[in-house]
Amino acid sequence: MVSSNFDEEISNIVSSIFKECGKDTKISLDRSTLGKTYFEKRDGYELDGCGPVSTYFTSMKGKVSWEEEGVRVLLVSGTLEYCEELDKFLNFAFVEKQCKLLIIAQGFSDQIIQSLGLNVANNGICVNCVKLNTRGEIGRDILEDLATLTNTVVFGTNELRKVKDIEFNLLGVAEKVVSRPDYTVITGDKKFEHKVASYVSLLKERIEKGM
């Protein structure tokens, strides 16, 4: 009741959310534009404040959001600077028909964004770029969370696992991705749920031990 500012209606809604979704559910409140109080359930891992870095990736379909199912995911620690780094990645888009690609990185150069935008416009590839707005240890933890969710690894530009050397079978898999201007939600493939559950259990154990 206290967390809902002693508003009984909101308190009842919050209670019902916890009952339906579990005590580890993340809840955020916002002002309703519909004139009523309601809740919207979003399955998956949500990146607040992280949407498509450019309208290049959404405007071709006349939308402000990028929503796709069966998405292959590339996770990058650091900033993608040069188009050459994505040569193999883009080749997947041409070779693998109907392939939908999502890149989540801690930064994108203008060269990268413009190059991918031209490929969307001229070659019809389906790709989206999302900038992770958190760096440092927290940023690395988020990328590792996403790697577990999508059954992949985190790549870098100057690390052992370099983006330019990536193979298609190493890309992550997301059942669904919803990317809007103010957030992106990634839903993992159900066949990897056991790995996610084991990872969550490990994190809880570490928290309980104060690690």
mmCIF file with all atom_site columns, C-alpha atoms in Angstrom:
data_model
loop_
_atom_site.group_PDB
_atom_site.id
_atom_site.type_symbol
_atom_site.label_atom_id
_atom_site.label_alt_id
_atom_site.label_comp_id
_atom_site.label_asym_id
_atom_site.label_entity_id
_atom_site.label_seq_id
_atom_site.pdbx_PDB_ins_code
_atom_site.Cartn_x
_atom_site.Cartn_y
_atom_site.Cartn_z
_atom_site.occupancy
_atom_site.B_iso_or_equiv
_atom_site.pdbx_formal_charge
_atom_site.auth_seq_id
_atom_site.auth_comp_id
_atom_site.auth_asym_id
_atom_site.auth_atom_id
_atom_site.pdbx_PDB_model_num
ATOM 1   C CA . MET A 1 1   ? 0.000  0.000   0.000   1.00 0.00 ? 1   MET A CA 1
ATOM 2   C CA . VAL A 1 2   ? 2.819  2.409   0.861   1.00 0.00 ? 2   VAL A CA 1
ATOM 3   C CA . SER A 1 3   ? 4.550  1.804   -2.509  1.00 0.00 ? 3   SER A CA 1
ATOM 4   C CA . SER A 1 4   ? 1.349  2.898   -4.283  1.00 0.00 ? 4   SER A CA 1
ATOM 5   C CA . ASN A 1 5   ? 1.102  6.152   -2.299  1.00 0.00 ? 5   ASN A CA 1
ATOM 6   C CA . PHE A 1 6   ? -1.875 4.776   -0.345  1.00 0.00 ? 6   PHE A CA 1
ATOM 7   C CA . ASP A 1 7   ? -4.024 4.643   -3.506  1.00 0.00 ? 7   ASP A CA 1
ATOM 8   C CA . GLU A 1 8   ? -6.264 1.594   -3.036  1.00 0.00 ? 8   GLU A CA 1
ATOM 9   C CA . GLU A 1 9   ? -6.991 1.135   -6.758  1.00 0.00 ? 9   GLU A CA 1
ATOM 10  C CA . ILE A 1 10  ? -3.304 1.142   -7.687  1.00 0.00 ? 10  ILE A CA 1
ATOM 11  C CA . SER A 1 11  ? -2.517 -1.061  -4.688  1.00 0.00 ? 11  SER A CA 1
ATOM 12  C CA . ASN A 1 12  ? -5.031 -3.669  -5.873  1.00 0.00 ? 12  ASN A CA 1
ATOM 13  C CA . ILE A 1 13  ? -3.607 -3.568  -9.418  1.00 0.00 ? 13  ILE A CA 1
ATOM 14  C CA . VAL A 1 14  ? -0.035 -3.963  -8.144  1.00 0.00 ? 14  VAL A CA 1
ATOM 15  C CA . SER A 1 15  ? -1.126 -6.882  -5.968  1.00 0.00 ? 15  SER A CA 1
ATOM 16  C CA . SER A 1 16  ? -2.817 -8.611  -8.903  1.00 0.00 ? 16  SER A CA 1
ATOM 17  C CA . ILE A 1 17  ? 0.305  -8.101  -11.052 1.00 0.00 ? 17  ILE A CA 1
ATOM 18  C CA . PHE A 1 18  ? 2.517  -9.799  -8.473  1.00 0.00 ? 18  PHE A CA 1
ATOM 19  C CA . LYS A 1 19  ? 0.057  -12.682 -8.212  1.00 0.00 ? 19  LYS A CA 1
ATOM 20  C CA . GLU A 1 20  ? -0.018 -13.139 -11.991 1.00 0.00 ? 20  GLU A CA 1
ATOM 21  C CA . CYS A 1 21  ? 3.635  -12.486 -12.822 1.00 0.00 ? 21  CYS A CA 1
ATOM 22  C CA . GLY A 1 22  ? 5.584  -13.305 -9.655  1.00 0.00 ? 22  GLY A CA 1
ATOM 23  C CA . LYS A 1 23  ? 7.388  -11.307 -6.984  1.00 0.00 ? 23  LYS A CA 1
ATOM 24  C CA . ASP A 1 24  ? 10.434 -10.605 -9.188  1.00 0.00 ? 24  ASP A CA 1
ATOM 25  C CA . THR A 1 25  ? 8.333  -8.637  -11.682 1.00 0.00 ? 25  THR A CA 1
ATOM 26  C CA . LYS A 1 26  ? 9.486  -5.114  -12.493 1.00 0.00 ? 26  LYS A CA 1
ATOM 27  C CA . ILE A 1 27  ? 6.690  -2.532  -12.180 1.00 0.00 ? 27  ILE A CA 1
ATOM 28  C CA . SER A 1 28  ? 6.810  1.069   -13.373 1.00 0.00 ? 28  SER A CA 1
ATOM 29  C CA . LEU A 1 29  ? 4.049  3.667   -13.192 1.00 0.00 ? 29  LEU A CA 1
ATOM 30  C CA . ASP A 1 30  ? 3.204  6.292   -15.784 1.00 0.00 ? 30  ASP A CA 1
ATOM 31  C CA . ARG A 1 31  ? 0.426  8.776   -16.432 1.00 0.00 ? 31  ARG A CA 1
ATOM 32  C CA . SER A 1 32  ? -2.498 7.226   -18.312 1.00 0.00 ? 32  SER A CA 1
ATOM 33  C CA . THR A 1 33  ? -3.651 8.824   -21.557 1.00 0.00 ? 33  THR A CA 1
ATOM 34  C CA . LEU A 1 34  ? -6.883 6.791   -21.614 1.00 0.00 ? 34  LEU A CA 1
ATOM 35  C CA . GLY A 1 35  ? -8.602 8.408   -18.649 1.00 0.00 ? 35  GLY A CA 1
ATOM 36  C CA . LYS A 1 36  ? -8.468 5.209   -16.603 1.00 0.00 ? 36  LYS A CA 1
ATOM 37  C CA . THR A 1 37  ? -6.064 3.140   -14.545 1.00 0.00 ? 37  THR A CA 1
ATOM 38  C CA . TYR A 1 38  ? -4.870 -0.084  -16.149 1.00 0.00 ? 38  TYR A CA 1
ATOM 39  C CA . PHE A 1 39  ? -1.747 -2.217  -16.483 1.00 0.00 ? 39  PHE A CA 1
ATOM 40  C CA . GLU A 1 40  ? 0.111  -3.457  -19.529 1.00 0.00 ? 40  GLU A CA 1
ATOM 41  C CA . LYS A 1 41  ? 2.129  -6.666  -19.322 1.00 0.00 ? 41  LYS A CA 1
ATOM 42  C CA . ARG A 1 42  ? 5.381  -6.892  -21.258 1.00 0.00 ? 42  ARG A CA 1
ATOM 43  C CA . ASP A 1 43  ? 7.069  -10.265 -21.437 1.00 0.00 ? 43  ASP A CA 1
ATOM 44  C CA . GLY A 1 44  ? 10.815 -10.250 -21.897 1.00 0.00 ? 44  GLY A CA 1
ATOM 45  C CA . TYR A 1 45  ? 13.865 -8.179  -20.991 1.00 0.00 ? 45  TYR A CA 1
ATOM 46  C CA . GLU A 1 46  ? 13.196 -4.450  -21.182 1.00 0.00 ? 46  GLU A CA 1
ATOM 47  C CA . LEU A 1 47  ? 15.810 -1.825  -21.966 1.00 0.00 ? 47  LEU A CA 1
ATOM 48  C CA . ASP A 1 48  ? 14.429 1.476   -20.697 1.00 0.00 ? 48  ASP A CA 1
ATOM 49  C CA . GLY A 1 49  ? 15.239 4.533   -22.786 1.00 0.00 ? 49  GLY A CA 1
ATOM 50  C CA . CYS A 1 50  ? 16.787 2.402   -25.526 1.00 0.00 ? 50  CYS A CA 1
ATOM 51  C CA . GLY A 1 51  ? 14.977 2.468   -28.858 1.00 0.00 ? 51  GLY A CA 1
ATOM 52  C CA . PRO A 1 52  ? 16.046 2.464   -32.511 1.00 0.00 ? 52  PRO A CA 1
ATOM 53  C CA . VAL A 1 53  ? 19.013 4.827   -32.928 1.00 0.00 ? 53  VAL A CA 1
ATOM 54  C CA . SER A 1 54  ? 17.587 6.136   -36.200 1.00 0.00 ? 54  SER A CA 1
ATOM 55  C CA . THR A 1 55  ? 14.294 6.325   -38.075 1.00 0.00 ? 55  THR A CA 1
ATOM 56  C CA . TYR A 1 56  ? 16.170 4.629   -40.948 1.00 0.00 ? 56  TYR A CA 1
ATOM 57  C CA . PHE A 1 57  ? 15.204 1.319   -39.367 1.00 0.00 ? 57  PHE A CA 1
ATOM 58  C CA . THR A 1 58  ? 11.486 1.994   -38.931 1.00 0.00 ? 58  THR A CA 1
ATOM 59  C CA . SER A 1 59  ? 10.378 4.573   -41.503 1.00 0.00 ? 59  SER A CA 1
ATOM 60  C CA . MET A 1 60  ? 10.560 2.187   -44.475 1.00 0.00 ? 60  MET A CA 1
ATOM 61  C CA . LYS A 1 61  ? 7.497  0.445   -43.057 1.00 0.00 ? 61  LYS A CA 1
ATOM 62  C CA . GLY A 1 62  ? 5.837  3.742   -42.166 1.00 0.00 ? 62  GLY A CA 1
ATOM 63  C CA . LYS A 1 63  ? 6.119  3.069   -38.436 1.00 0.00 ? 63  LYS A CA 1
ATOM 64  C CA . VAL A 1 64  ? 7.850  4.554   -35.404 1.00 0.00 ? 64  VAL A CA 1
ATOM 65  C CA . SER A 1 65  ? 8.562  1.115   -33.931 1.00 0.00 ? 65  SER A CA 1
ATOM 66  C CA . TRP A 1 66  ? 10.424 -2.034  -35.007 1.00 0.00 ? 66  TRP A CA 1
ATOM 67  C CA . GLU A 1 67  ? 8.523  -5.210  -34.137 1.00 0.00 ? 67  GLU A CA 1
ATOM 68  C CA . GLU A 1 68  ? 9.702  -8.555  -35.443 1.00 0.00 ? 68  GLU A CA 1
ATOM 69  C CA . GLU A 1 69  ? 9.590  -12.248 -34.543 1.00 0.00 ? 69  GLU A CA 1
ATOM 70  C CA . GLY A 1 70  ? 12.365 -14.815 -34.995 1.00 0.00 ? 70  GLY A CA 1
ATOM 71  C CA . VAL A 1 71  ? 15.171 -12.270 -34.675 1.00 0.00 ? 71  VAL A CA 1
ATOM 72  C CA . ARG A 1 72  ? 18.919 -13.013 -34.731 1.00 0.00 ? 72  ARG A CA 1
ATOM 73  C CA . VAL A 1 73  ? 20.803 -10.896 -32.196 1.00 0.00 ? 73  VAL A CA 1
ATOM 74  C CA . LEU A 1 74  ? 24.316 -9.417  -32.159 1.00 0.00 ? 74  LEU A CA 1
ATOM 75  C CA . LEU A 1 75  ? 25.544 -8.033  -28.805 1.00 0.00 ? 75  LEU A CA 1
ATOM 76  C CA . VAL A 1 76  ? 28.542 -5.706  -28.838 1.00 0.00 ? 76  VAL A CA 1
ATOM 77  C CA . SER A 1 77  ? 30.594 -4.358  -25.956 1.00 0.00 ? 77  SER A CA 1
ATOM 78  C CA . GLY A 1 78  ? 31.903 -0.980  -27.076 1.00 0.00 ? 78  GLY A CA 1
ATOM 79  C CA . THR A 1 79  ? 31.222 1.266   -30.051 1.00 0.00 ? 79  THR A CA 1
ATOM 80  C CA . LEU A 1 80  ? 30.884 0.042   -33.625 1.00 0.00 ? 80  LEU A CA 1
ATOM 81  C CA . GLU A 1 81  ? 32.973 2.464   -35.688 1.00 0.00 ? 81  GLU A CA 1
ATOM 82  C CA . TYR A 1 82  ? 33.707 1.008   -39.126 1.00 0.00 ? 82  TYR A CA 1
ATOM 83  C CA . CYS A 1 83  ? 31.479 -0.607  -41.752 1.00 0.00 ? 83  CYS A CA 1
ATOM 84  C CA . GLU A 1 84  ? 34.112 -3.271  -42.408 1.00 0.00 ? 84  GLU A CA 1
ATOM 85  C CA . GLU A 1 85  ? 33.386 -4.724  -38.979 1.00 0.00 ? 85  GLU A CA 1
ATOM 86  C CA . LEU A 1 86  ? 29.880 -5.642  -40.139 1.00 0.00 ? 86  LEU A CA 1
ATOM 87  C CA . ASP A 1 87  ? 30.722 -7.129  -43.556 1.00 0.00 ? 87  ASP A CA 1
ATOM 88  C CA . LYS A 1 88  ? 30.072 -10.739 -42.493 1.00 0.00 ? 88  LYS A CA 1
ATOM 89  C CA . PHE A 1 89  ? 27.067 -9.723  -40.421 1.00 0.00 ? 89  PHE A CA 1
ATOM 90  C CA . LEU A 1 90  ? 25.429 -7.944  -43.365 1.00 0.00 ? 90  LEU A CA 1
ATOM 91  C CA . ASN A 1 91  ? 26.183 -10.888 -45.630 1.00 0.00 ? 91  ASN A CA 1
ATOM 92  C CA . PHE A 1 92  ? 23.912 -12.979 -43.390 1.00 0.00 ? 92  PHE A CA 1
ATOM 93  C CA . ALA A 1 93  ? 21.074 -10.616 -44.263 1.00 0.00 ? 93  ALA A CA 1
ATOM 94  C CA . PHE A 1 94  ? 21.543 -11.308 -47.968 1.00 0.00 ? 94  PHE A CA 1
ATOM 95  C CA . VAL A 1 95  ? 22.267 -15.043 -47.772 1.00 0.00 ? 95  VAL A CA 1
ATOM 96  C CA . GLU A 1 96  ? 19.695 -15.969 -45.126 1.00 0.00 ? 96  GLU A CA 1
ATOM 97  C CA . LYS A 1 97  ? 16.375 -15.085 -46.702 1.00 0.00 ? 97  LYS A CA 1
ATOM 98  C CA . GLN A 1 98  ? 13.854 -13.290 -44.472 1.00 0.00 ? 98  GLN A CA 1
ATOM 99  C CA . CYS A 1 99  ? 16.530 -12.916 -41.784 1.00 0.00 ? 99  CYS A CA 1
ATOM 100 C CA . LYS A 1 100 ? 15.753 -10.241 -39.176 1.00 0.00 ? 100 LYS A CA 1
ATOM 101 C CA . LEU A 1 101 ? 18.742 -8.779  -37.399 1.00 0.00 ? 101 LEU A CA 1
ATOM 102 C CA . LEU A 1 102 ? 19.101 -6.775  -34.184 1.00 0.00 ? 102 LEU A CA 1
ATOM 103 C CA . ILE A 1 103 ? 22.343 -5.122  -33.058 1.00 0.00 ? 103 ILE A CA 1
ATOM 104 C CA . ILE A 1 104 ? 22.657 -3.941  -29.466 1.00 0.00 ? 104 ILE A CA 1
ATOM 105 C CA . ALA A 1 105 ? 25.866 -2.009  -28.818 1.00 0.00 ? 105 ALA A CA 1
ATOM 106 C CA . GLN A 1 106 ? 27.161 0.710   -26.514 1.00 0.00 ? 106 GLN A CA 1
ATOM 107 C CA . GLY A 1 107 ? 27.594 3.071   -29.442 1.00 0.00 ? 107 GLY A CA 1
ATOM 108 C CA . PHE A 1 108 ? 27.329 3.441   -33.225 1.00 0.00 ? 108 PHE A CA 1
ATOM 109 C CA . SER A 1 109 ? 29.288 5.782   -35.468 1.00 0.00 ? 109 SER A CA 1
ATOM 110 C CA . ASP A 1 110 ? 27.419 7.891   -38.016 1.00 0.00 ? 110 ASP A CA 1
ATOM 111 C CA . GLN A 1 111 ? 29.135 5.828   -40.725 1.00 0.00 ? 111 GLN A CA 1
ATOM 112 C CA . ILE A 1 112 ? 27.625 2.612   -39.374 1.00 0.00 ? 112 ILE A CA 1
ATOM 113 C CA . ILE A 1 113 ? 24.129 4.065   -39.040 1.00 0.00 ? 113 ILE A CA 1
ATOM 114 C CA . GLN A 1 114 ? 24.159 5.577   -42.525 1.00 0.00 ? 114 GLN A CA 1
ATOM 115 C CA . SER A 1 115 ? 25.524 2.386   -44.104 1.00 0.00 ? 115 SER A CA 1
ATOM 116 C CA . LEU A 1 116 ? 22.899 0.190   -42.452 1.00 0.00 ? 116 LEU A CA 1
ATOM 117 C CA . GLY A 1 117 ? 20.205 2.725   -43.311 1.00 0.00 ? 117 GLY A CA 1
ATOM 118 C CA . LEU A 1 118 ? 21.157 2.587   -46.983 1.00 0.00 ? 118 LEU A CA 1
ATOM 119 C CA . ASN A 1 119 ? 21.062 -1.219  -46.894 1.00 0.00 ? 119 ASN A CA 1
ATOM 120 C CA . VAL A 1 120 ? 17.558 -1.059  -45.427 1.00 0.00 ? 120 VAL A CA 1
ATOM 121 C CA . ALA A 1 121 ? 16.378 1.416   -48.072 1.00 0.00 ? 121 ALA A CA 1
ATOM 122 C CA . ASN A 1 122 ? 18.142 -0.001  -51.136 1.00 0.00 ? 122 ASN A CA 1
ATOM 123 C CA . ASN A 1 123 ? 18.479 -3.709  -50.408 1.00 0.00 ? 123 ASN A CA 1
ATOM 124 C CA . GLY A 1 124 ? 15.451 -4.317  -48.221 1.00 0.00 ? 124 GLY A CA 1
ATOM 125 C CA . ILE A 1 125 ? 17.316 -5.937  -45.343 1.00 0.00 ? 125 ILE A CA 1
ATOM 126 C CA . CYS A 1 126 ? 15.537 -6.081  -41.995 1.00 0.00 ? 126 CYS A CA 1
ATOM 127 C CA . VAL A 1 127 ? 17.859 -4.700  -39.306 1.00 0.00 ? 127 VAL A CA 1
ATOM 128 C CA . ASN A 1 128 ? 17.596 -2.523  -36.218 1.00 0.00 ? 128 ASN A CA 1
ATOM 129 C CA . CYS A 1 129 ? 20.268 -0.860  -34.066 1.00 0.00 ? 129 CYS A CA 1
ATOM 130 C CA . VAL A 1 130 ? 19.717 -0.162  -30.371 1.00 0.00 ? 130 VAL A CA 1
ATOM 131 C CA . LYS A 1 131 ? 22.225 1.796   -28.300 1.00 0.00 ? 131 LYS A CA 1
ATOM 132 C CA . LEU A 1 132 ? 22.658 0.574   -24.742 1.00 0.00 ? 132 LEU A CA 1
ATOM 133 C CA . ASN A 1 133 ? 22.679 3.741   -22.646 1.00 0.00 ? 133 ASN A CA 1
ATOM 134 C CA . THR A 1 134 ? 24.628 2.182   -19.767 1.00 0.00 ? 134 THR A CA 1
ATOM 135 C CA . ARG A 1 135 ? 28.375 1.602   -19.692 1.00 0.00 ? 135 ARG A CA 1
ATOM 136 C CA . GLY A 1 136 ? 30.857 0.283   -17.155 1.00 0.00 ? 136 GLY A CA 1
ATOM 137 C CA . GLU A 1 137 ? 30.153 -2.751  -15.013 1.00 0.00 ? 137 GLU A CA 1
ATOM 138 C CA . ILE A 1 138 ? 26.368 -2.309  -15.174 1.00 0.00 ? 138 ILE A CA 1
ATOM 139 C CA . GLY A 1 139 ? 26.485 -2.139  -18.970 1.00 0.00 ? 139 GLY A CA 1
ATOM 140 C CA . ARG A 1 140 ? 28.554 -5.323  -19.132 1.00 0.00 ? 140 ARG A CA 1
ATOM 141 C CA . ASP A 1 141 ? 26.116 -7.062  -16.774 1.00 0.00 ? 141 ASP A CA 1
ATOM 142 C CA . ILE A 1 142 ? 23.172 -6.086  -18.998 1.00 0.00 ? 142 ILE A CA 1
ATOM 143 C CA . LEU A 1 143 ? 24.913 -7.458  -22.084 1.00 0.00 ? 143 LEU A CA 1
ATOM 144 C CA . GLU A 1 144 ? 25.661 -10.715 -20.255 1.00 0.00 ? 144 GLU A CA 1
ATOM 145 C CA . ASP A 1 145 ? 21.998 -10.944 -19.189 1.00 0.00 ? 145 ASP A CA 1
ATOM 146 C CA . LEU A 1 146 ? 20.943 -10.530 -22.815 1.00 0.00 ? 146 LEU A CA 1
ATOM 147 C CA . ALA A 1 147 ? 23.534 -13.080 -23.942 1.00 0.00 ? 147 ALA A CA 1
ATOM 148 C CA . THR A 1 148 ? 22.010 -15.643 -21.578 1.00 0.00 ? 148 THR A CA 1
ATOM 149 C CA . LEU A 1 149 ? 18.482 -14.755 -22.679 1.00 0.00 ? 149 LEU A CA 1
ATOM 150 C CA . THR A 1 150 ? 19.277 -15.175 -26.386 1.00 0.00 ? 150 THR A CA 1
ATOM 151 C CA . ASN A 1 151 ? 21.844 -17.987 -26.069 1.00 0.00 ? 151 ASN A CA 1
ATOM 152 C CA . THR A 1 152 ? 24.838 -16.125 -27.474 1.00 0.00 ? 152 THR A CA 1
ATOM 153 C CA . VAL A 1 153 ? 28.019 -14.375 -26.333 1.00 0.00 ? 153 VAL A CA 1
ATOM 154 C CA . VAL A 1 154 ? 29.049 -10.731 -26.171 1.00 0.00 ? 154 VAL A CA 1
ATOM 155 C CA . PHE A 1 155 ? 31.315 -9.587  -28.980 1.00 0.00 ? 155 PHE A CA 1
ATOM 156 C CA . GLY A 1 156 ? 33.722 -6.661  -29.038 1.00 0.00 ? 156 GLY A CA 1
ATOM 157 C CA . THR A 1 157 ? 35.725 -4.532  -31.414 1.00 0.00 ? 157 THR A CA 1
ATOM 158 C CA . ASN A 1 158 ? 39.130 -5.042  -29.769 1.00 0.00 ? 158 ASN A CA 1
ATOM 159 C CA . GLU A 1 159 ? 38.566 -8.301  -27.913 1.00 0.00 ? 159 GLU A CA 1
ATOM 160 C CA . LEU A 1 160 ? 39.110 -12.009 -28.540 1.00 0.00 ? 160 LEU A CA 1
ATOM 161 C CA . ARG A 1 161 ? 35.553 -12.403 -29.879 1.00 0.00 ? 161 ARG A CA 1
ATOM 162 C CA . LYS A 1 162 ? 35.621 -9.739  -32.566 1.00 0.00 ? 162 LYS A CA 1
ATOM 163 C CA . VAL A 1 163 ? 32.521 -8.635  -34.454 1.00 0.00 ? 163 VAL A CA 1
ATOM 164 C CA . LYS A 1 164 ? 34.278 -8.897  -37.814 1.00 0.00 ? 164 LYS A CA 1
ATOM 165 C CA . ASP A 1 165 ? 34.904 -12.623 -37.240 1.00 0.00 ? 165 ASP A CA 1
ATOM 166 C CA . ILE A 1 166 ? 31.357 -13.573 -36.256 1.00 0.00 ? 166 ILE A CA 1
ATOM 167 C CA . GLU A 1 167 ? 29.635 -16.640 -37.690 1.00 0.00 ? 167 GLU A CA 1
ATOM 168 C CA . PHE A 1 168 ? 25.895 -16.869 -38.248 1.00 0.00 ? 168 PHE A CA 1
ATOM 169 C CA . ASN A 1 169 ? 25.438 -19.758 -35.827 1.00 0.00 ? 169 ASN A CA 1
ATOM 170 C CA . LEU A 1 170 ? 26.912 -17.618 -33.029 1.00 0.00 ? 170 LEU A CA 1
ATOM 171 C CA . LEU A 1 171 ? 24.200 -14.979 -33.284 1.00 0.00 ? 171 LEU A CA 1
ATOM 172 C CA . GLY A 1 172 ? 21.617 -14.961 -30.524 1.00 0.00 ? 172 GLY A CA 1
ATOM 173 C CA . VAL A 1 173 ? 17.977 -15.914 -31.041 1.00 0.00 ? 173 VAL A CA 1
ATOM 174 C CA . ALA A 1 174 ? 14.997 -13.882 -29.831 1.00 0.00 ? 174 ALA A CA 1
ATOM 175 C CA . GLU A 1 175 ? 11.435 -15.078 -30.169 1.00 0.00 ? 175 GLU A CA 1
ATOM 176 C CA . LYS A 1 176 ? 10.251 -11.492 -30.459 1.00 0.00 ? 176 LYS A CA 1
ATOM 177 C CA . VAL A 1 177 ? 11.651 -7.953  -30.338 1.00 0.00 ? 177 VAL A CA 1
ATOM 178 C CA . VAL A 1 178 ? 9.591  -4.806  -29.803 1.00 0.00 ? 178 VAL A CA 1
ATOM 179 C CA . SER A 1 179 ? 11.666 -1.651  -30.207 1.00 0.00 ? 179 SER A CA 1
ATOM 180 C CA . ARG A 1 180 ? 9.967  1.721   -29.738 1.00 0.00 ? 180 ARG A CA 1
ATOM 181 C CA . PRO A 1 181 ? 11.435 5.220   -29.312 1.00 0.00 ? 181 PRO A CA 1
ATOM 182 C CA . ASP A 1 182 ? 11.652 4.969   -25.516 1.00 0.00 ? 182 ASP A CA 1
ATOM 183 C CA . TYR A 1 183 ? 12.251 1.268   -24.878 1.00 0.00 ? 183 TYR A CA 1
ATOM 184 C CA . THR A 1 184 ? 13.115 -2.118  -26.370 1.00 0.00 ? 184 THR A CA 1
ATOM 185 C CA . VAL A 1 185 ? 11.807 -5.472  -25.135 1.00 0.00 ? 185 VAL A CA 1
ATOM 186 C CA . ILE A 1 186 ? 13.544 -8.721  -26.096 1.00 0.00 ? 186 ILE A CA 1
ATOM 187 C CA . THR A 1 187 ? 11.736 -12.022 -25.544 1.00 0.00 ? 187 THR A CA 1
ATOM 188 C CA . GLY A 1 188 ? 14.038 -15.044 -25.535 1.00 0.00 ? 188 GLY A CA 1
ATOM 189 C CA . ASP A 1 189 ? 13.421 -18.283 -27.384 1.00 0.00 ? 189 ASP A CA 1
ATOM 190 C CA . LYS A 1 190 ? 11.451 -20.693 -25.176 1.00 0.00 ? 190 LYS A CA 1
ATOM 191 C CA . LYS A 1 191 ? 13.870 -23.548 -25.853 1.00 0.00 ? 191 LYS A CA 1
ATOM 192 C CA . PHE A 1 192 ? 16.505 -21.673 -23.819 1.00 0.00 ? 192 PHE A CA 1
ATOM 193 C CA . GLU A 1 193 ? 14.257 -21.047 -20.796 1.00 0.00 ? 193 GLU A CA 1
ATOM 194 C CA . HIS A 1 194 ? 16.106 -23.622 -18.680 1.00 0.00 ? 194 HIS A CA 1
ATOM 195 C CA . LYS A 1 195 ? 19.380 -21.750 -19.177 1.00 0.00 ? 195 LYS A CA 1
ATOM 196 C CA . VAL A 1 196 ? 17.749 -18.473 -18.183 1.00 0.00 ? 196 VAL A CA 1
ATOM 197 C CA . ALA A 1 197 ? 16.203 -20.075 -15.084 1.00 0.00 ? 197 ALA A CA 1
ATOM 198 C CA . SER A 1 198 ? 19.608 -21.456 -14.019 1.00 0.00 ? 198 SER A CA 1
ATOM 199 C CA . TYR A 1 199 ? 21.223 -18.048 -14.571 1.00 0.00 ? 199 TYR A CA 1
ATOM 200 C CA . VAL A 1 200 ? 18.541 -16.267 -12.499 1.00 0.00 ? 200 VAL A CA 1
ATOM 201 C CA . SER A 1 201 ? 18.968 -18.812 -9.684  1.00 0.00 ? 201 SER A CA 1
ATOM 202 C CA . LEU A 1 202 ? 22.728 -18.180 -9.704  1.00 0.00 ? 202 LEU A CA 1
ATOM 203 C CA . LEU A 1 203 ? 22.216 -14.410 -9.533  1.00 0.00 ? 203 LEU A CA 1
ATOM 204 C CA . LYS A 1 204 ? 19.781 -14.768 -6.617  1.00 0.00 ? 204 LYS A CA 1
ATOM 205 C CA . GLU A 1 205 ? 22.271 -16.956 -4.777  1.00 0.00 ? 205 GLU A CA 1
ATOM 206 C CA . ARG A 1 206 ? 25.026 -14.378 -5.268  1.00 0.00 ? 206 ARG A CA 1
ATOM 207 C CA . ILE A 1 207 ? 22.765 -11.564 -4.040  1.00 0.00 ? 207 ILE A CA 1
ATOM 208 C CA . GLU A 1 208 ? 21.809 -13.543 -0.931  1.00 0.00 ? 208 GLU A CA 1
ATOM 209 C CA . LYS A 1 209 ? 25.495 -14.134 -0.198  1.00 0.00 ? 209 LYS A CA 1
ATOM 210 C CA . GLY A 1 210 ? 26.235 -10.452 -0.700  1.00 0.00 ? 210 GLY A CA 1
ATOM 211 C CA . MET A 1 211 ? 28.532 -10.984 -3.673  1.00 0.00 ? 211 MET A CA 1
#
